Coordinates of C-alpha atoms in Angstrom, one line a residue:
M1 CA 97.1 89.7 87.6
I2 CA 100.2 90.4 88.4
R3 CA 102.7 88.2 88.5
V4 CA 104.9 88.5 91.2
A5 CA 108.8 87.4 92.8
I6 CA 109.1 87.9 96.2
L7 CA 112.9 88.4 97.3
G8 CA 113.0 87.2 101.1
A9 CA 111.0 84.2 102.5
G10 CA 111.2 86.6 106.6
I11 CA 109.1 89.4 106.4
G12 CA 107.8 87.8 103.1
A13 CA 105.9 85.2 104.6
E14 CA 103.5 87.8 105.7
H15 CA 103.3 89.7 102.1
L16 CA 102.5 86.0 100.6
A17 CA 100.0 86.2 102.8
G18 CA 98.6 89.3 101.5
Y19 CA 98.7 88.1 98.1
H20 CA 96.8 85.6 98.9
A21 CA 94.6 87.7 100.2
L22 CA 94.5 89.0 97.0
P23 CA 93.7 86.2 94.2
D24 CA 92.3 87.8 91.7
L25 CA 95.1 90.8 91.5
F26 CA 98.0 88.4 92.1
E27 CA 99.6 85.9 91.1
V28 CA 102.8 85.1 93.4
A29 CA 105.6 83.5 91.0
V30 CA 108.3 82.3 92.3
I31 CA 110.1 83.0 95.9
C32 CA 113.6 83.4 95.8
D33 CA 116.6 82.5 99.1
L34 CA 119.2 82.2 99.0
D35 CA 118.1 79.3 102.1
L36 CA 116.0 77.6 99.9
K37 CA 114.4 75.0 102.5
R38 CA 112.9 78.7 104.4
A39 CA 111.2 78.7 101.1
Q40 CA 110.4 76.2 100.5
D41 CA 109.0 75.9 104.6
I42 CA 106.8 78.9 103.6
A43 CA 106.6 78.7 99.9
G44 CA 103.9 75.8 99.6
D45 CA 103.1 74.2 96.0
L46 CA 104.7 77.7 94.9
P47 CA 109.0 77.4 92.9
V48 CA 111.1 78.5 95.0
S49 CA 114.4 79.5 93.7
D50 CA 117.9 81.0 94.8
D51 CA 118.2 83.1 91.9
A52 CA 117.6 86.7 92.7
E53 CA 119.4 88.0 88.8
A54 CA 116.6 85.2 86.8
A55 CA 113.2 86.4 88.5
I56 CA 114.6 90.2 87.9
Q57 CA 114.9 89.4 84.5
D58 CA 112.3 87.2 83.8
P59 CA 109.4 89.2 81.5
E60 CA 107.0 87.2 82.3
I61 CA 107.1 89.0 86.2
G62 CA 105.7 92.5 86.7
L63 CA 106.6 93.5 90.0
I64 CA 110.0 92.1 92.3
D65 CA 108.3 92.5 96.2
I66 CA 111.9 92.9 98.2
C67 CA 112.2 91.7 102.0
L68 CA 115.9 91.7 101.9
P69 CA 118.0 92.8 104.7
P70 CA 117.8 96.6 104.7
H71 CA 121.5 96.8 103.5
L72 CA 120.6 95.3 100.3
H73 CA 117.3 96.9 99.4
V74 CA 118.7 100.2 97.3
P75 CA 120.8 97.4 95.6
M76 CA 118.5 95.6 94.5
S77 CA 115.6 98.0 94.0
L78 CA 118.0 99.4 91.3
K79 CA 118.3 96.8 89.7
A80 CA 114.5 96.0 89.0
L81 CA 113.7 99.8 87.6
A82 CA 116.4 99.3 85.9
A83 CA 114.7 95.5 84.3
G84 CA 111.6 98.0 83.9
K85 CA 110.0 96.0 86.6
H86 CA 107.5 97.3 89.4
V87 CA 108.7 97.4 93.0
I88 CA 107.6 96.6 96.1
C89 CA 110.3 96.7 99.2
E90 CA 109.7 96.7 102.8
K91 CA 111.4 99.2 105.1
P92 CA 113.9 100.9 105.3
L93 CA 113.6 102.2 101.7
A94 CA 117.1 103.1 102.1
T95 CA 120.0 104.0 104.7
S96 CA 120.6 107.9 103.3
L97 CA 118.8 110.8 101.0
A98 CA 121.6 110.8 98.5
E99 CA 120.0 106.7 97.8
I100 CA 117.0 108.0 98.0
D101 CA 117.9 110.8 95.0
L102 CA 118.8 108.0 92.7
L103 CA 115.7 105.8 93.6
E104 CA 114.2 108.9 92.1
E105 CA 115.7 109.4 88.9
A106 CA 115.7 105.4 88.5
E107 CA 112.2 105.6 88.9
A108 CA 111.8 108.1 86.5
A109 CA 114.3 105.9 84.1
S110 CA 112.4 103.6 84.5
N111 CA 108.6 101.7 83.2
G112 CA 108.0 100.7 86.7
T113 CA 107.4 102.3 89.8
L114 CA 109.1 102.1 93.4
F115 CA 106.7 101.0 96.4
P116 CA 108.0 101.3 99.8
V117 CA 106.1 99.6 102.2
F118 CA 103.7 101.6 105.3
Q119 CA 101.9 98.8 105.8
Y120 CA 100.7 100.5 108.9
R121 CA 98.3 102.9 107.1
F122 CA 95.8 100.6 106.3
G123 CA 92.6 99.4 107.8
R124 CA 89.2 100.6 109.0
A125 CA 89.9 102.8 111.5
M126 CA 92.3 105.1 108.9
D127 CA 88.8 105.2 106.9
Q128 CA 87.1 106.4 110.1
L129 CA 89.9 109.3 110.5
D130 CA 88.9 110.2 107.5
A131 CA 86.1 110.3 107.0
L132 CA 85.9 112.2 110.0
R133 CA 88.5 115.0 108.4
D134 CA 85.9 115.1 105.5
A135 CA 83.1 116.2 108.2
G136 CA 85.1 118.6 109.0
L137 CA 84.7 116.3 112.6
L138 CA 88.1 116.4 114.1
G139 CA 89.6 120.1 113.5
Q140 CA 93.5 121.4 113.4
P141 CA 95.8 118.3 115.4
Q142 CA 96.8 119.6 118.0
M143 CA 99.2 116.9 120.1
A144 CA 100.1 112.8 119.9
S145 CA 102.0 110.3 121.9
L146 CA 102.4 107.2 120.4
E147 CA 104.8 104.2 122.2
T148 CA 106.5 101.0 120.8
H149 CA 107.2 99.0 124.0
W150 CA 108.0 95.7 121.7
A151 CA 110.1 92.4 123.4
R152 CA 113.4 91.4 121.3
D153 CA 115.6 89.4 123.1
A154 CA 118.5 87.6 122.8
S155 CA 117.5 84.7 119.9
Y156 CA 116.0 88.0 117.7
Y157 CA 119.6 89.2 117.5
A158 CA 121.0 85.7 117.0
V159 CA 120.4 86.3 113.0
P160 CA 123.4 87.8 112.0
W161 CA 122.7 91.0 110.0
R162 CA 120.6 91.9 113.3
G163 CA 121.5 94.8 115.6
T164 CA 124.1 95.9 113.5
W165 CA 125.1 98.9 111.7
Q166 CA 126.9 97.4 108.8
G167 CA 123.2 94.1 108.5
E168 CA 120.3 96.1 109.4
C169 CA 121.4 99.8 109.3
G170 CA 120.1 101.6 112.7
G171 CA 118.6 100.3 115.2
A172 CA 115.3 100.8 116.4
V173 CA 114.0 103.6 115.2
V174 CA 114.5 102.5 111.9
G175 CA 113.3 98.5 112.4
H176 CA 110.7 99.3 114.7
A177 CA 109.7 102.4 115.3
I178 CA 109.4 103.9 111.7
H179 CA 105.6 102.5 110.8
A180 CA 104.6 105.0 113.9
H181 CA 106.2 107.7 112.6
D182 CA 104.7 107.5 109.3
L183 CA 102.0 107.4 110.7
L184 CA 102.5 110.1 112.5
S185 CA 103.9 112.2 109.4
H186 CA 100.8 111.4 107.3
L187 CA 98.3 112.3 109.3
F188 CA 99.6 115.6 111.6
G189 CA 101.1 117.1 108.3
G190 CA 104.9 115.8 108.8
V191 CA 107.5 116.5 111.1
G192 CA 109.4 120.1 110.9
S193 CA 111.8 119.2 113.7
V194 CA 112.8 116.7 116.3
N195 CA 114.7 116.1 119.9
A196 CA 116.2 112.4 120.1
R197 CA 118.2 110.7 122.9
L198 CA 118.4 107.7 121.6
A199 CA 120.4 104.4 124.2
T200 CA 121.2 100.8 124.1
R201 CA 120.4 99.3 127.2
I202 CA 118.0 96.1 126.1
N203 CA 120.5 94.1 124.0
P204 CA 124.2 93.9 123.9
I205 CA 124.2 95.0 120.5
E206 CA 126.0 98.1 118.0
T207 CA 122.6 99.8 117.8
E208 CA 119.9 102.0 119.8
D209 CA 117.1 99.5 121.3
C210 CA 115.2 102.5 123.0
A211 CA 114.2 106.1 122.4
A212 CA 112.8 108.8 123.5
L213 CA 111.8 111.7 120.8
S214 CA 110.1 114.9 120.6
F215 CA 108.6 116.1 117.7
T216 CA 107.0 119.7 116.4
M217 CA 105.2 118.6 113.3
Q218 CA 105.3 121.6 110.4
S219 CA 101.6 121.7 111.8
G220 CA 102.8 123.6 115.4
A221 CA 101.4 120.6 117.1
L222 CA 103.9 118.7 118.9
A223 CA 103.9 115.3 119.4
T224 CA 106.1 112.7 121.4
S225 CA 107.0 109.2 120.7
S226 CA 108.6 106.7 123.5
V227 CA 110.5 103.6 121.6
T228 CA 111.7 100.2 123.5
L229 CA 112.5 97.3 122.7
G230 CA 112.2 96.4 126.6
G231 CA 108.6 95.6 126.3
S232 CA 107.2 91.8 128.2
D233 CA 105.5 92.3 124.6
D234 CA 104.5 93.8 121.9
T235 CA 102.7 97.1 122.6
T236 CA 102.1 99.5 120.0
R237 CA 99.6 102.3 120.7
I238 CA 98.9 106.1 119.4
R239 CA 96.8 108.6 120.5
L240 CA 95.5 111.4 118.8
V241 CA 94.4 114.5 119.6
F242 CA 93.1 116.5 117.4
E243 CA 91.3 120.7 118.0
H244 CA 87.8 118.6 118.1
L245 CA 87.9 115.5 119.0
T246 CA 90.7 113.0 120.9
A247 CA 91.3 109.2 118.6
T248 CA 93.1 106.7 120.3
S249 CA 93.6 102.7 119.4
G250 CA 94.1 99.1 120.8
P251 CA 97.6 98.2 121.9
R252 CA 98.5 96.1 119.4
P253 CA 100.9 96.0 117.3
Y254 CA 101.9 95.5 113.4
A255 CA 98.1 96.4 111.9
P256 CA 96.8 98.9 114.8
M257 CA 94.2 99.9 111.9
D258 CA 92.6 97.6 112.1
Q259 CA 91.1 97.2 115.9
E260 CA 88.2 99.0 117.8
W261 CA 89.7 102.8 119.0
V262 CA 88.3 105.3 120.8
F263 CA 86.4 108.5 118.9
Q264 CA 85.7 110.9 122.2
A265 CA 84.8 113.8 121.0
R266 CA 85.8 116.9 122.8
D267 CA 82.4 118.7 123.0
M268 CA 80.1 115.9 124.3
T269 CA 77.2 117.3 122.5
A270 CA 79.3 116.1 119.2
Q271 CA 79.6 112.7 120.4
I272 CA 76.0 111.0 118.3
E273 CA 77.9 113.1 114.7
V274 CA 80.8 111.6 115.4
D275 CA 79.6 108.1 116.4
R276 CA 77.3 107.7 114.1
V277 CA 79.9 108.4 110.9
T278 CA 82.1 106.1 112.7
A279 CA 79.8 103.6 112.6
G280 CA 78.5 103.9 108.8
V281 CA 82.1 103.7 107.8
P282 CA 82.4 99.8 106.1
Q283 CA 85.2 97.1 107.1
A284 CA 88.0 97.3 104.8
R285 CA 91.0 95.5 104.2
A286 CA 93.6 95.9 106.2
G287 CA 97.4 95.7 106.3
F288 CA 99.7 93.9 103.7
P289 CA 96.3 93.2 101.8
G290 CA 95.3 96.6 102.1
F291 CA 98.6 98.7 100.7
L292 CA 99.3 96.0 97.9
A293 CA 95.2 96.4 96.9
Q294 CA 96.1 100.5 96.6
V295 CA 99.9 98.1 94.3
A296 CA 97.9 97.3 92.2
A297 CA 95.3 100.1 91.8
R298 CA 98.1 102.1 91.2
I299 CA 99.3 99.6 88.4
G300 CA 97.0 99.8 86.6
G301 CA 96.0 103.3 86.5
E302 CA 94.1 104.8 89.0
P303 CA 94.6 107.7 90.9
N304 CA 94.4 107.1 94.3
S305 CA 96.3 106.7 98.4
A306 CA 99.0 104.1 97.6
V307 CA 102.6 104.5 98.7
R308 CA 104.5 106.6 97.2
L309 CA 108.3 106.9 96.7
A310 CA 107.5 110.9 98.5
D311 CA 105.9 109.1 101.6
A312 CA 109.4 107.3 102.0
R313 CA 111.8 110.4 101.4
A314 CA 109.5 112.1 104.0
S315 CA 110.7 109.2 106.6
I316 CA 113.9 108.5 105.9
E317 CA 114.4 112.3 106.7
L318 CA 112.5 112.0 109.6
I319 CA 115.1 109.0 110.6
T320 CA 118.6 111.0 109.0
A321 CA 117.4 114.0 111.7
I322 CA 116.7 111.6 114.9
Y323 CA 120.7 110.3 114.2
A324 CA 121.3 114.3 113.6
S325 CA 120.1 115.6 116.8
S326 CA 120.7 112.5 119.0
R327 CA 124.6 113.2 118.0
A328 CA 124.1 117.0 118.6
N329 CA 122.6 116.2 121.8
G330 CA 120.1 118.8 120.3
A331 CA 116.8 119.8 117.7
A332 CA 117.4 118.8 114.2
E333 CA 115.5 120.1 111.3
A334 CA 113.6 117.1 109.8
C335 CA 111.9 119.0 106.2
P336 CA 113.8 119.5 104.2
I337 CA 117.5 117.9 104.3
G338 CA 120.3 118.0 101.1
P339 CA 122.9 117.8 100.4
E340 CA 124.4 119.9 102.2
H341 CA 123.5 118.5 105.1
A342 CA 126.3 116.5 107.2
L343 CA 124.3 113.6 107.3
Y344 CA 122.7 113.6 104.0
A345 CA 124.8 110.6 102.4
G346 CA 123.8 108.8 105.2
W347 CA 124.2 107.7 108.9
M348 CA 125.9 104.8 109.8
P349 CA 129.0 105.8 111.9
Q350 CA 132.3 106.2 110.6
R351 CA 134.4 103.1 111.5
S352 CA 138.2 104.0 113.1

């Protein structure tokens, strides 16, 4: 049983539901938020506190789950690792590759492990894709298209830190499309270069709320990503074209692997085998419960598919390249990005 402190009662509510789905693996010891009423609103009978430092130093707590605004992710992760805790941290884990390097050093010196949150990876559809790959029914990745078309209006940005560089540390490509881009990298072998066009068209905010992106993957495959916060609803759609079949998600956001996908063989004579393989994949934990179950197993010493710091590095490299491309009005390499890169220390605009 892993005892957990959740820091932040916003997205922390979704994490809490994930822990409640796994009562044999986790016990939530406390929910911390400076707004105690907000913490109590989600806590039920659980203790609440406005003292995150006390939770981090509590010897009875083994896992610190950071659900705070983005500018607090790195400092709180460093504190928790220094205290020897395991750490889960929401996206974006960091706002620069320099910070990722600091986190890697801190994790190496700690008894704890740092787990960035990429819950989109978990669910039956992901297991079906893995089974199709194992059966030789996918072939090479060829082309992909992603849609992250969500609705965010003035009420969303009424939270003071949202829509600002200082608080949110980026716009739609950081806070909204990051999970779809992680899925693309995970399934298609990583992004090699990106050509990005960013714009602020929907809301009067500092950061971008629209993006048109084209990727060349390390595998040679091509991909496009369309991102807007001006949709009439929240729609996430993923279409992956492999050598032997095309996989298409449903439109629901937030847990795309927790819905029925269409797997269509290019050669119709192979469709029977595709259908047989996908039908044989059992239901699986999706979203946060799937993510958290893998974290628990990894903490218990089991090598598995838990998301690790290297996955966050790839995500931050891609965000860095997106901003570099947009500002240079041309293509930018996405991997590797080292200290010599102009945005290695961060993509935040320089204040005049």
